[in-house]
mmCIF file with all atom_site columns, C-alpha atoms in Angstrom:
data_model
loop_
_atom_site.group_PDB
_atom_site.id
_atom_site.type_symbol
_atom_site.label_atom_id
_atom_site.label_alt_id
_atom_site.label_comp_id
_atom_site.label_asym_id
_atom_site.label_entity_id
_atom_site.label_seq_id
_atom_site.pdbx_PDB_ins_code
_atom_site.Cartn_x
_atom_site.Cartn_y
_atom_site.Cartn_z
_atom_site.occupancy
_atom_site.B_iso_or_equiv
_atom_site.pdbx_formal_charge
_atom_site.auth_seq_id
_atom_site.auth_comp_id
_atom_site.auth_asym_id
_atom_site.auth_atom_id
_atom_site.pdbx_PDB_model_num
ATOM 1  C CA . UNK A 1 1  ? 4.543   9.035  40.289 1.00 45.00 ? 1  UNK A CA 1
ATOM 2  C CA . UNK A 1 2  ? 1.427   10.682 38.733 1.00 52.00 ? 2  UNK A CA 1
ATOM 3  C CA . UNK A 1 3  ? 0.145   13.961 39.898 1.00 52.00 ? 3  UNK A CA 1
ATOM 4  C CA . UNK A 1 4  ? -3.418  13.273 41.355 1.00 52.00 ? 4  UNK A CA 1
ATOM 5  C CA . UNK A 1 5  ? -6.491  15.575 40.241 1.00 58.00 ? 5  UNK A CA 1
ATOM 6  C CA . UNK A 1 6  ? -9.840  14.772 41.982 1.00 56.00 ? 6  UNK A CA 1
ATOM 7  C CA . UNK A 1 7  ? -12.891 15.495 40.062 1.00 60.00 ? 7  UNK A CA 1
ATOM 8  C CA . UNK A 1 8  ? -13.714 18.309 42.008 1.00 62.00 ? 8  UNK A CA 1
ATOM 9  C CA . UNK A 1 9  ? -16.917 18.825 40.655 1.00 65.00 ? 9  UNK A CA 1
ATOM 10 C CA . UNK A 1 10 ? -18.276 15.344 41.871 1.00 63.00 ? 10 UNK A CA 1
ATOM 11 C CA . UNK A 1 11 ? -17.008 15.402 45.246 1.00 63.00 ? 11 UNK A CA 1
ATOM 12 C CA . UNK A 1 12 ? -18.648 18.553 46.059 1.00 65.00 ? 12 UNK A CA 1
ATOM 13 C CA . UNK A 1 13 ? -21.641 17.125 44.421 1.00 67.00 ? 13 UNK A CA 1
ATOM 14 C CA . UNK A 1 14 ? -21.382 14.187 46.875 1.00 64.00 ? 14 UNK A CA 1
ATOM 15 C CA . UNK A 1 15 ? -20.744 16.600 49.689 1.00 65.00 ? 15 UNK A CA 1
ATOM 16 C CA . UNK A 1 16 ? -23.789 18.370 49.074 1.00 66.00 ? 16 UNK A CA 1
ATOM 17 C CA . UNK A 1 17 ? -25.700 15.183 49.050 1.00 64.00 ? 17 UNK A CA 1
ATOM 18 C CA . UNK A 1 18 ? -24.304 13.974 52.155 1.00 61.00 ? 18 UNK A CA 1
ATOM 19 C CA . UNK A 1 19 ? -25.379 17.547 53.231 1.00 61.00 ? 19 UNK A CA 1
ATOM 20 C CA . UNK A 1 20 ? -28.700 17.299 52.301 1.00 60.00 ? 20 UNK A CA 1
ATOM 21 C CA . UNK A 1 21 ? -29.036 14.226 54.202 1.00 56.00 ? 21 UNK A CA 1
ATOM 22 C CA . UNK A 1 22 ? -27.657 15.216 57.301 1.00 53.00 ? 22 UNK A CA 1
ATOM 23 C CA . UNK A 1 23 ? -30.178 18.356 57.201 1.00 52.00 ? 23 UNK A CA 1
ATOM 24 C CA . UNK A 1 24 ? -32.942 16.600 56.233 1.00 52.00 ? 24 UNK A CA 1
ATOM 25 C CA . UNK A 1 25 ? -33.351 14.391 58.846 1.00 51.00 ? 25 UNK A CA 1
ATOM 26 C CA . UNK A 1 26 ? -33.486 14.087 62.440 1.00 56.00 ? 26 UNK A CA 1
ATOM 27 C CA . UNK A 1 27 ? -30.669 14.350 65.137 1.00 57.00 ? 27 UNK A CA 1
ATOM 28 C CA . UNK A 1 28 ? -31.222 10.596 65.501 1.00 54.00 ? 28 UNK A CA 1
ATOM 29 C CA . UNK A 1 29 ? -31.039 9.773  61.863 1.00 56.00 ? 29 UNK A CA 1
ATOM 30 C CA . UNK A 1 30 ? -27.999 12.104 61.068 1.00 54.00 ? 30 UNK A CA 1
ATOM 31 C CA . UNK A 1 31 ? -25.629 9.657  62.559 1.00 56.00 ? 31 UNK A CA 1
ATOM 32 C CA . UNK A 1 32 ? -27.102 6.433  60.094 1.00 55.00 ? 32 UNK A CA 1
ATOM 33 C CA . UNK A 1 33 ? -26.833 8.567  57.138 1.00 54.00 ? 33 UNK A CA 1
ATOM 34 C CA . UNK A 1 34 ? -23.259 9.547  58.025 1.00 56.00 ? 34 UNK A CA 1
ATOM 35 C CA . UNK A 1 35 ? -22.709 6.357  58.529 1.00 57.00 ? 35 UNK A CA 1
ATOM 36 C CA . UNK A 1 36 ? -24.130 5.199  55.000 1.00 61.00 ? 36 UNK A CA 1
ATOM 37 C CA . UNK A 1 37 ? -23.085 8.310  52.922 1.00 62.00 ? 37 UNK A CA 1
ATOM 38 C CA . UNK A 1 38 ? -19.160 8.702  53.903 1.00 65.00 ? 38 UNK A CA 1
ATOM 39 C CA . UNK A 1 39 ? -17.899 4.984  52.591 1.00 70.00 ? 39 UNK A CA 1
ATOM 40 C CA . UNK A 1 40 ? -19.724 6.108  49.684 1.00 70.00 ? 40 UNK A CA 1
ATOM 41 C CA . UNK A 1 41 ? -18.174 9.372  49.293 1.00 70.00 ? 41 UNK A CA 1
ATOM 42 C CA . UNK A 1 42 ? -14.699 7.967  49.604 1.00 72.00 ? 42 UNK A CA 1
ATOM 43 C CA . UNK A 1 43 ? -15.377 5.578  46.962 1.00 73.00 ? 43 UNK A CA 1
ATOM 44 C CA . UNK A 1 44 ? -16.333 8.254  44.591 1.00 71.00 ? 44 UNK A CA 1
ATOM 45 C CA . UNK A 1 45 ? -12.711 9.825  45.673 1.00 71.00 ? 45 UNK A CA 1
ATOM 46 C CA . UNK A 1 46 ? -10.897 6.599  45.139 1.00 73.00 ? 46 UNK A CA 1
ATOM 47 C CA . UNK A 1 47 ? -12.714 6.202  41.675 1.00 74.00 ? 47 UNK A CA 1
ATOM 48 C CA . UNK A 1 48 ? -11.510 9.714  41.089 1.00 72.00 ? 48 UNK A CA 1
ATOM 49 C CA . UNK A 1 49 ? -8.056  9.064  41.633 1.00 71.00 ? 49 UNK A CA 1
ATOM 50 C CA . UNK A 1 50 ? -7.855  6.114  39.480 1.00 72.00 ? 50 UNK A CA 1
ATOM 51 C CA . UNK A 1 51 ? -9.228  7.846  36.684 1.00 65.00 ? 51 UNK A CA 1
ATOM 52 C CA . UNK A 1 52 ? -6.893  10.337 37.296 1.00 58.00 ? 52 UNK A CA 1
ATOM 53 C CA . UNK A 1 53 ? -3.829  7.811  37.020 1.00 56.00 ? 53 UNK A CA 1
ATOM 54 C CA . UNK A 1 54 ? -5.079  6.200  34.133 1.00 56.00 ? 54 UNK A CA 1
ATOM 55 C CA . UNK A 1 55 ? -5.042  9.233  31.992 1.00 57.00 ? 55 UNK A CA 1
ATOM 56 C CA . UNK A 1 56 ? -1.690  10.743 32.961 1.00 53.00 ? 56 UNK A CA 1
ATOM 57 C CA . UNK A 1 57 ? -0.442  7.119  32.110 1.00 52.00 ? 57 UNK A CA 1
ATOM 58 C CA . UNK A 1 58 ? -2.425  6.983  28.821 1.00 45.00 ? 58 UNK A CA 1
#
């Protein structure tokens, strides 16, 4: 079984995007963009991980 090694670097850039977001706007808009933003956060970590088993197979 493959070690898995996020990309680090773009999840905390997601974070902070998802961040940004959540501070930018209002109480009542803080729960659509959390909403929005997580799926898309855990499909940059699900990218991650395949690119992560691809290359420790390749």
């Amino acid at each position: 079984m493959p070690t898995l090694r996020l990309n680090v670097k773009c999840l905390s850039q997601c974070s902070k995007q998802i961040q940004d977001h959540l501070i930018d706007n209002n109480d009542n808009q803080k729960e659509y963009h959390r909403a929005y933003e997580a799926p898309i956060l855990w499909q940059h970590i699900q990218a991650a991980k395949k690119v992560s088993i691809n290359k420790s197979y390749n």
